[in-house]
Tab-separated table of C-alpha atoms in Angstrom:
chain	number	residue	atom	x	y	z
A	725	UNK	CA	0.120	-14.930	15.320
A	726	UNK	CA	-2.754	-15.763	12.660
A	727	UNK	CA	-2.882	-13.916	9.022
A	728	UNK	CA	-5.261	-13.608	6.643
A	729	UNK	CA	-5.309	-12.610	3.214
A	730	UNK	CA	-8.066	-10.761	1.690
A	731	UNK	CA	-7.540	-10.098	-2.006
A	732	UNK	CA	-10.005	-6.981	-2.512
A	733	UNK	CA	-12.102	-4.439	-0.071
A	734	UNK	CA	-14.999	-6.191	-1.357
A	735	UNK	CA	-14.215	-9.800	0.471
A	736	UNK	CA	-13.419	-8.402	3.821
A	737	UNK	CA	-15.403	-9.236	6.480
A	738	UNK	CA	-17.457	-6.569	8.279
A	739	UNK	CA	-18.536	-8.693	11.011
A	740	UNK	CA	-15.507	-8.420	13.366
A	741	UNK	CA	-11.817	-7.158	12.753
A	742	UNK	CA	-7.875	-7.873	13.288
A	743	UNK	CA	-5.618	-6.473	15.948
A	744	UNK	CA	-3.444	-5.351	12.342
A	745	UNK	CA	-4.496	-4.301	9.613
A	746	UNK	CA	-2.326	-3.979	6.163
A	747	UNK	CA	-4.038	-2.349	3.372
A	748	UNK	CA	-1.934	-3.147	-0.052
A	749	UNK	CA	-1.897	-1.242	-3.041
A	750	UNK	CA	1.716	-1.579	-5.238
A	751	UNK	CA	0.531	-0.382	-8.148
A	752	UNK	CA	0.432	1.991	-7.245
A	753	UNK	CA	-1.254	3.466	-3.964
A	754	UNK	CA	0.510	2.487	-1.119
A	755	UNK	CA	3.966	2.614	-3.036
A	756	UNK	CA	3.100	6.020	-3.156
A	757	UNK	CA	2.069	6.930	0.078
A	758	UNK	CA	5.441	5.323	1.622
A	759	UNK	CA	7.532	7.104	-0.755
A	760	UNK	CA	5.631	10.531	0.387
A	761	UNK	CA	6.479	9.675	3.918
A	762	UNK	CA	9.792	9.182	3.631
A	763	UNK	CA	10.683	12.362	1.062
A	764	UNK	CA	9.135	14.611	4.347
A	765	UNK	CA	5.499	14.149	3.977
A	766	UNK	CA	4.067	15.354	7.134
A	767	UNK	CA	1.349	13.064	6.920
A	768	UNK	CA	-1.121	11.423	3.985
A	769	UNK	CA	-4.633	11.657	4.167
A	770	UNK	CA	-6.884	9.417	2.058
A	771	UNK	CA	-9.747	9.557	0.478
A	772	UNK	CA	-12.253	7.645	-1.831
A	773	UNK	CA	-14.253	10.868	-3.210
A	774	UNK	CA	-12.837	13.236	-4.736
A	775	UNK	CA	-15.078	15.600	-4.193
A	776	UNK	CA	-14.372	15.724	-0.036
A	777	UNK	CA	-10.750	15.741	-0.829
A	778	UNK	CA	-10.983	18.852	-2.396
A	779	UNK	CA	-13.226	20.339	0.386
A	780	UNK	CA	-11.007	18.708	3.488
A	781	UNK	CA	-7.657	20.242	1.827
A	782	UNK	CA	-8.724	23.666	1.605
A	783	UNK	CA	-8.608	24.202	4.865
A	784	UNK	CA	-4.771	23.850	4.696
A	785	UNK	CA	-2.647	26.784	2.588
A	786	UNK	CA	-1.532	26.172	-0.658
A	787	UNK	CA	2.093	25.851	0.336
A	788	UNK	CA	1.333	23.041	3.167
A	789	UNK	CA	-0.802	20.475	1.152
A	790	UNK	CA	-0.479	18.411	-1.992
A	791	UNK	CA	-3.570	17.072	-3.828
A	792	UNK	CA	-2.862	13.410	-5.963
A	793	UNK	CA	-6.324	12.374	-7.740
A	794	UNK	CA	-6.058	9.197	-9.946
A	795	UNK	CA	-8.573	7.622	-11.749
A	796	UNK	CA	-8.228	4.516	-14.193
A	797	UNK	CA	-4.798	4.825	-13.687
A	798	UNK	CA	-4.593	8.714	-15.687
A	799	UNK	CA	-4.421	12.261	-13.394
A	800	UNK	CA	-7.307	14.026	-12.437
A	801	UNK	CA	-7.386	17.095	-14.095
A	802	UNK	CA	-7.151	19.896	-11.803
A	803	UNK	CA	-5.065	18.072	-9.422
A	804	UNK	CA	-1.359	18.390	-8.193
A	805	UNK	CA	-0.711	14.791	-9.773
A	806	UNK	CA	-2.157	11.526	-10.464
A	807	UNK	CA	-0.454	8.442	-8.487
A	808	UNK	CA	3.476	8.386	-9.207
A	809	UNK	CA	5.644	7.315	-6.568
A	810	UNK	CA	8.059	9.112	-8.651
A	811	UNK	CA	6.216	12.406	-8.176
A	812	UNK	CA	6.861	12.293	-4.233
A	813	UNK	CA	10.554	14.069	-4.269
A	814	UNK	CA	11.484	15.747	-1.007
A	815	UNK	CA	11.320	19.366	-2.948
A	816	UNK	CA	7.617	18.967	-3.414
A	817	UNK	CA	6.722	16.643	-0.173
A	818	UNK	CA	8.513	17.890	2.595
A	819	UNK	CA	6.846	19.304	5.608
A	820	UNK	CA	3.767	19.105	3.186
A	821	UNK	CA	0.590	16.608	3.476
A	822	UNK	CA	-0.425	14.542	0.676
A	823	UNK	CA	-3.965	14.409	-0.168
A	824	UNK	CA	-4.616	11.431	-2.009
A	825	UNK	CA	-7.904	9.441	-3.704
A	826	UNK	CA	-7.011	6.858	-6.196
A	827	UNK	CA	-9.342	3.936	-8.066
A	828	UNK	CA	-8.644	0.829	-5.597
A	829	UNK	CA	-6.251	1.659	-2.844
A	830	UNK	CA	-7.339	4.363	-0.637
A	831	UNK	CA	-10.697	2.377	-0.686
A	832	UNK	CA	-8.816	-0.257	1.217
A	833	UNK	CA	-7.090	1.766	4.058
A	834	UNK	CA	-10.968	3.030	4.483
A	835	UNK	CA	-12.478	-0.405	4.612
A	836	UNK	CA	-10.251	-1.629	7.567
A	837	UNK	CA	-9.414	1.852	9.371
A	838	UNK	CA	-11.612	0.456	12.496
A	839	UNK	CA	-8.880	-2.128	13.464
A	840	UNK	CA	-6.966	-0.808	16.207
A	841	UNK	CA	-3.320	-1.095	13.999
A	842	UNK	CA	-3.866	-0.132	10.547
A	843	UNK	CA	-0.793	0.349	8.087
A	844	UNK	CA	0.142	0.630	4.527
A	845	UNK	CA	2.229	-1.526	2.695
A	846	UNK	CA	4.053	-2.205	-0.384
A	847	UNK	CA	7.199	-4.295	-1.496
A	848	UNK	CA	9.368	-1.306	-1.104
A	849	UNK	CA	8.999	-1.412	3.032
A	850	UNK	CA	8.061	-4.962	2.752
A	851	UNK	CA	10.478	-5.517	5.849
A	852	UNK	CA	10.098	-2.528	7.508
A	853	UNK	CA	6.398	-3.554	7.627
A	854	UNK	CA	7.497	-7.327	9.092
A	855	UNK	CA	10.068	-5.607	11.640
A	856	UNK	CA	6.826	-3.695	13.074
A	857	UNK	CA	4.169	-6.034	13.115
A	858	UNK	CA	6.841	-8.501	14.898
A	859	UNK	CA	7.591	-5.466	17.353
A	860	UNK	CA	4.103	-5.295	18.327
A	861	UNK	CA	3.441	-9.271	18.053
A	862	UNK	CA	-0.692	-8.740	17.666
A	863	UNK	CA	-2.666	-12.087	17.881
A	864	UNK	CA	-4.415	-11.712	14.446
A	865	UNK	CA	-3.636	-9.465	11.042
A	866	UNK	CA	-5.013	-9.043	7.950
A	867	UNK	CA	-3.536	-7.878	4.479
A	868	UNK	CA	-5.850	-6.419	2.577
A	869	UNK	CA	-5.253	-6.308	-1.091
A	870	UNK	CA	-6.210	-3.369	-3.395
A	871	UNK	CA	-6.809	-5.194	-6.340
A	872	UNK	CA	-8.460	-3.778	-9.688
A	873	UNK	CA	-12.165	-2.710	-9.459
A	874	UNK	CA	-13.345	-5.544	-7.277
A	875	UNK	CA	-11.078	-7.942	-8.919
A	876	UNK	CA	-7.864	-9.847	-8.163
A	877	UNK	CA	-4.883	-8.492	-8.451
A	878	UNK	CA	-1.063	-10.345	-8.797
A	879	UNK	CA	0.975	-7.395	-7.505
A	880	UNK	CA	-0.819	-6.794	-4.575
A	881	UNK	CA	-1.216	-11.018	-3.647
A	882	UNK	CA	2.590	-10.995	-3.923
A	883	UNK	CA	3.606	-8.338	-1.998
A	884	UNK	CA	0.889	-10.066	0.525
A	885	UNK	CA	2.723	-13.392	-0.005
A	886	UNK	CA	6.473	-11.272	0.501
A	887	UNK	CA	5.260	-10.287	3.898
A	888	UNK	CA	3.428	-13.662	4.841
A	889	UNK	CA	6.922	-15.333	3.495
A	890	UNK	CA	9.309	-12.904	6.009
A	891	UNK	CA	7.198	-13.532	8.746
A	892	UNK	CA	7.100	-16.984	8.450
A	893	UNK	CA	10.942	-17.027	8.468
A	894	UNK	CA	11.216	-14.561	11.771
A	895	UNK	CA	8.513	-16.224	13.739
A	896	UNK	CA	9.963	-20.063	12.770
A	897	UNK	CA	6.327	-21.600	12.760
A	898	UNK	CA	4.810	-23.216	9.848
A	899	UNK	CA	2.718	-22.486	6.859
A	900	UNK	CA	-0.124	-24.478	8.575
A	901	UNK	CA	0.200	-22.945	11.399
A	902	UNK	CA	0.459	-19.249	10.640
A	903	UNK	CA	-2.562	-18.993	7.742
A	904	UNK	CA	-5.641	-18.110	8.540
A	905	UNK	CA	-7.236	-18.693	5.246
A	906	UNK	CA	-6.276	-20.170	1.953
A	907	UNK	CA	-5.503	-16.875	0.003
A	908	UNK	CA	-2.247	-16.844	2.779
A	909	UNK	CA	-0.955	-20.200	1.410
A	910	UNK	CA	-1.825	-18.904	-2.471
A	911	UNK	CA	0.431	-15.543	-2.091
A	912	UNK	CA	3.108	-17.212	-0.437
A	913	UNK	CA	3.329	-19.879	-3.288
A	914	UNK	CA	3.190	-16.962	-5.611
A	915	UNK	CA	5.959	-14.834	-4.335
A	916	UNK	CA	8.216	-18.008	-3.742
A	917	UNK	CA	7.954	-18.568	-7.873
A	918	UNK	CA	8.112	-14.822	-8.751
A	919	UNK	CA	10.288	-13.026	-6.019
A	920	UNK	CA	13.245	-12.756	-8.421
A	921	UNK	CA	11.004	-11.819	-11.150
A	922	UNK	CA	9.046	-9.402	-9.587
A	923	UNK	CA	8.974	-6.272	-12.739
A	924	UNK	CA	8.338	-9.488	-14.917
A	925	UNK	CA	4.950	-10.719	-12.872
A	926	UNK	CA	3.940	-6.735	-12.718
A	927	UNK	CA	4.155	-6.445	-16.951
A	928	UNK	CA	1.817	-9.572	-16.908
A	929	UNK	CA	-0.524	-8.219	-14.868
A	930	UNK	CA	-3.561	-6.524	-15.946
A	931	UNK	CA	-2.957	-3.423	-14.042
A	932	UNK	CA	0.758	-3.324	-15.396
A	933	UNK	CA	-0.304	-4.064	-18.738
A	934	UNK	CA	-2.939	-0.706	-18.570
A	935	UNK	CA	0.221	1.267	-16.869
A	936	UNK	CA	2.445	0.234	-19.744
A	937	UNK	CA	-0.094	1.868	-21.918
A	938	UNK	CA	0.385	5.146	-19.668
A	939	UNK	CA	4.027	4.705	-20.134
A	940	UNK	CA	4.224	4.323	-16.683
A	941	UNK	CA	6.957	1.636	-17.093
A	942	UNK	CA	9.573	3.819	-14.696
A	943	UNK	CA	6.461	3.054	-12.364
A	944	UNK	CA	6.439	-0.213	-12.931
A	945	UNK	CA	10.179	-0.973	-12.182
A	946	UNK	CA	10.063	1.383	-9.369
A	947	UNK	CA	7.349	-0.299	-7.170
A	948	UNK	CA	8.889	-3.903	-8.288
A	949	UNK	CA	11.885	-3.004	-5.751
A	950	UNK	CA	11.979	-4.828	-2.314
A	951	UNK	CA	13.006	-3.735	1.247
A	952	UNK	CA	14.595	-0.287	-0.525
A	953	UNK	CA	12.712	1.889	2.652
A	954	UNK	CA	12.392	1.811	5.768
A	955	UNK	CA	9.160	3.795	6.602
A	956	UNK	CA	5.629	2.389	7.993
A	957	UNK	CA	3.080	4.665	7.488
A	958	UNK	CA	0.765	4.248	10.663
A	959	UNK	CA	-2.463	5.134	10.838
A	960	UNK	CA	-2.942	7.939	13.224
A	961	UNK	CA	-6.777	8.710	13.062
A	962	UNK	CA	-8.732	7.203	10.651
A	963	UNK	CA	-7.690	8.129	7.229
A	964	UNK	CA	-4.565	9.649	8.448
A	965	UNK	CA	-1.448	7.985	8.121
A	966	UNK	CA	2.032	9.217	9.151
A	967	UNK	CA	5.546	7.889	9.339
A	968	UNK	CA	6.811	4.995	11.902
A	969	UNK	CA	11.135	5.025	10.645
A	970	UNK	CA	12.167	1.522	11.414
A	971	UNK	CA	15.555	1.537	11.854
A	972	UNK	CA	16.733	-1.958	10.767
A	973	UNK	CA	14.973	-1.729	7.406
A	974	UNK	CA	17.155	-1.169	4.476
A	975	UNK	CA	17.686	2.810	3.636
């Protein structure tokens, strides 16, 4: 197995594609999307315009769909919520689908959605992620960060570097070995000098730092959490992601 760490959309390659894809967005995307799935969500659709998230859901009744628009980290006005985790309880998600367009993250899923395993990931089902991709052992895989606006982004390189670390531990090969690129041995060096101090590297981040300013700390300290569910949402046509329960992950 070969990974590769790609730190925004923008630096993927188009030219070819990995047997796995893992698009990463923990603050706050993809944190949201697993915590949807596993309060009941029937499935989560994504979207980077607004505009054809509006006109997709209203084909489904009121009482079956949920709309989330976020932009620069704030609610869209006019929509259900913004992009809370902490919004997904199983009162409002179950049996329900979750429409969702956010700044970075849904841009991500999009941008690798042609690879024939595409996921979404996030420190809270970092290891129900690992337990999956090491179930299905493909030859190459990507993790493909969110980051901020076309730019870097600590939380999502360390929850890249959390999954590159756990796999590297199951699999018993080396660093060398296993990366692909350069980025891989970057995120696992940053998750080995952060992964007790995980809410601590999110409030220096720039992202956490504009969330703090939302008073979206709860946020903050809620997507810092690792291995605390054990749902993979799978993509299950392009855009579409639903629930894959992996049952050694922690509950």
């Amino acid at each position: 197995m070969k990974l590769s760490i790609f730190h925004t959309p923008e630096l993927t390659p188009t030219s070819k594609i990995a047997d796995c894809a893992i698009a990463v967005d923990v603050l706050r995307a993809t944190s949201t999307m697993v915590t949807a799935l596993a309060a009941g969500a029937e499935a989560v659709q994504v979207f980077s315009d607004l505009e054809q998230l509006v006109k997709v859901s209203e084909h489904w009744s009121p009482d079956k769909r949920i709309r989330a628009g976020e932009r620069g980290g704030s609610q869209v006005e006019g929509f259900d919520f913004g992009n809370s985790p902490l919004a997904c309880t199983p009162e409002r998600m179950k049996g329900r689908r979750l429409f969702i367009s956010t700044t970075n993250g849904t841009r991500a899923l999009q941008c690798v959605q042609a690879a024939p395993m595409v996921l979404a990931a996030a420190l809270i089902n970092r290891q129900a992620i690992v337990d999956y991709v090491l179930k299905h052992q493909p030859e190459t895989v990507w993790i493909v960060g969110s980051g901020w606006e076309g730019s870097f982004a600590l939380e999502d390189t360390v929850c890249a570097g959390a999954i590159a670390e756990s796999l590297l531990m199951e699999l018993g090969c080396s660093l060398e070995e296993f990366a692909g690129n350069d980025e891989v041995v970057g995120a696992v060096s940053l998750y080995r000098q952060w992964q007790h101090q995980l809410l601590e590297l999110f409030q220096q981040a720039s992202h956490g730092k504009r969330l703090l300013r939302l008073k979206c700390y709860d946020d903050l300290q809620y997507c810092s959490q690792l291995d605390v569910l054990g749902v993979v949402p799978v993509q299950q046509e392009p855009s579409v992601l639903v629930s894959e329960k992996q049952p050694a992950a922690v509950a």
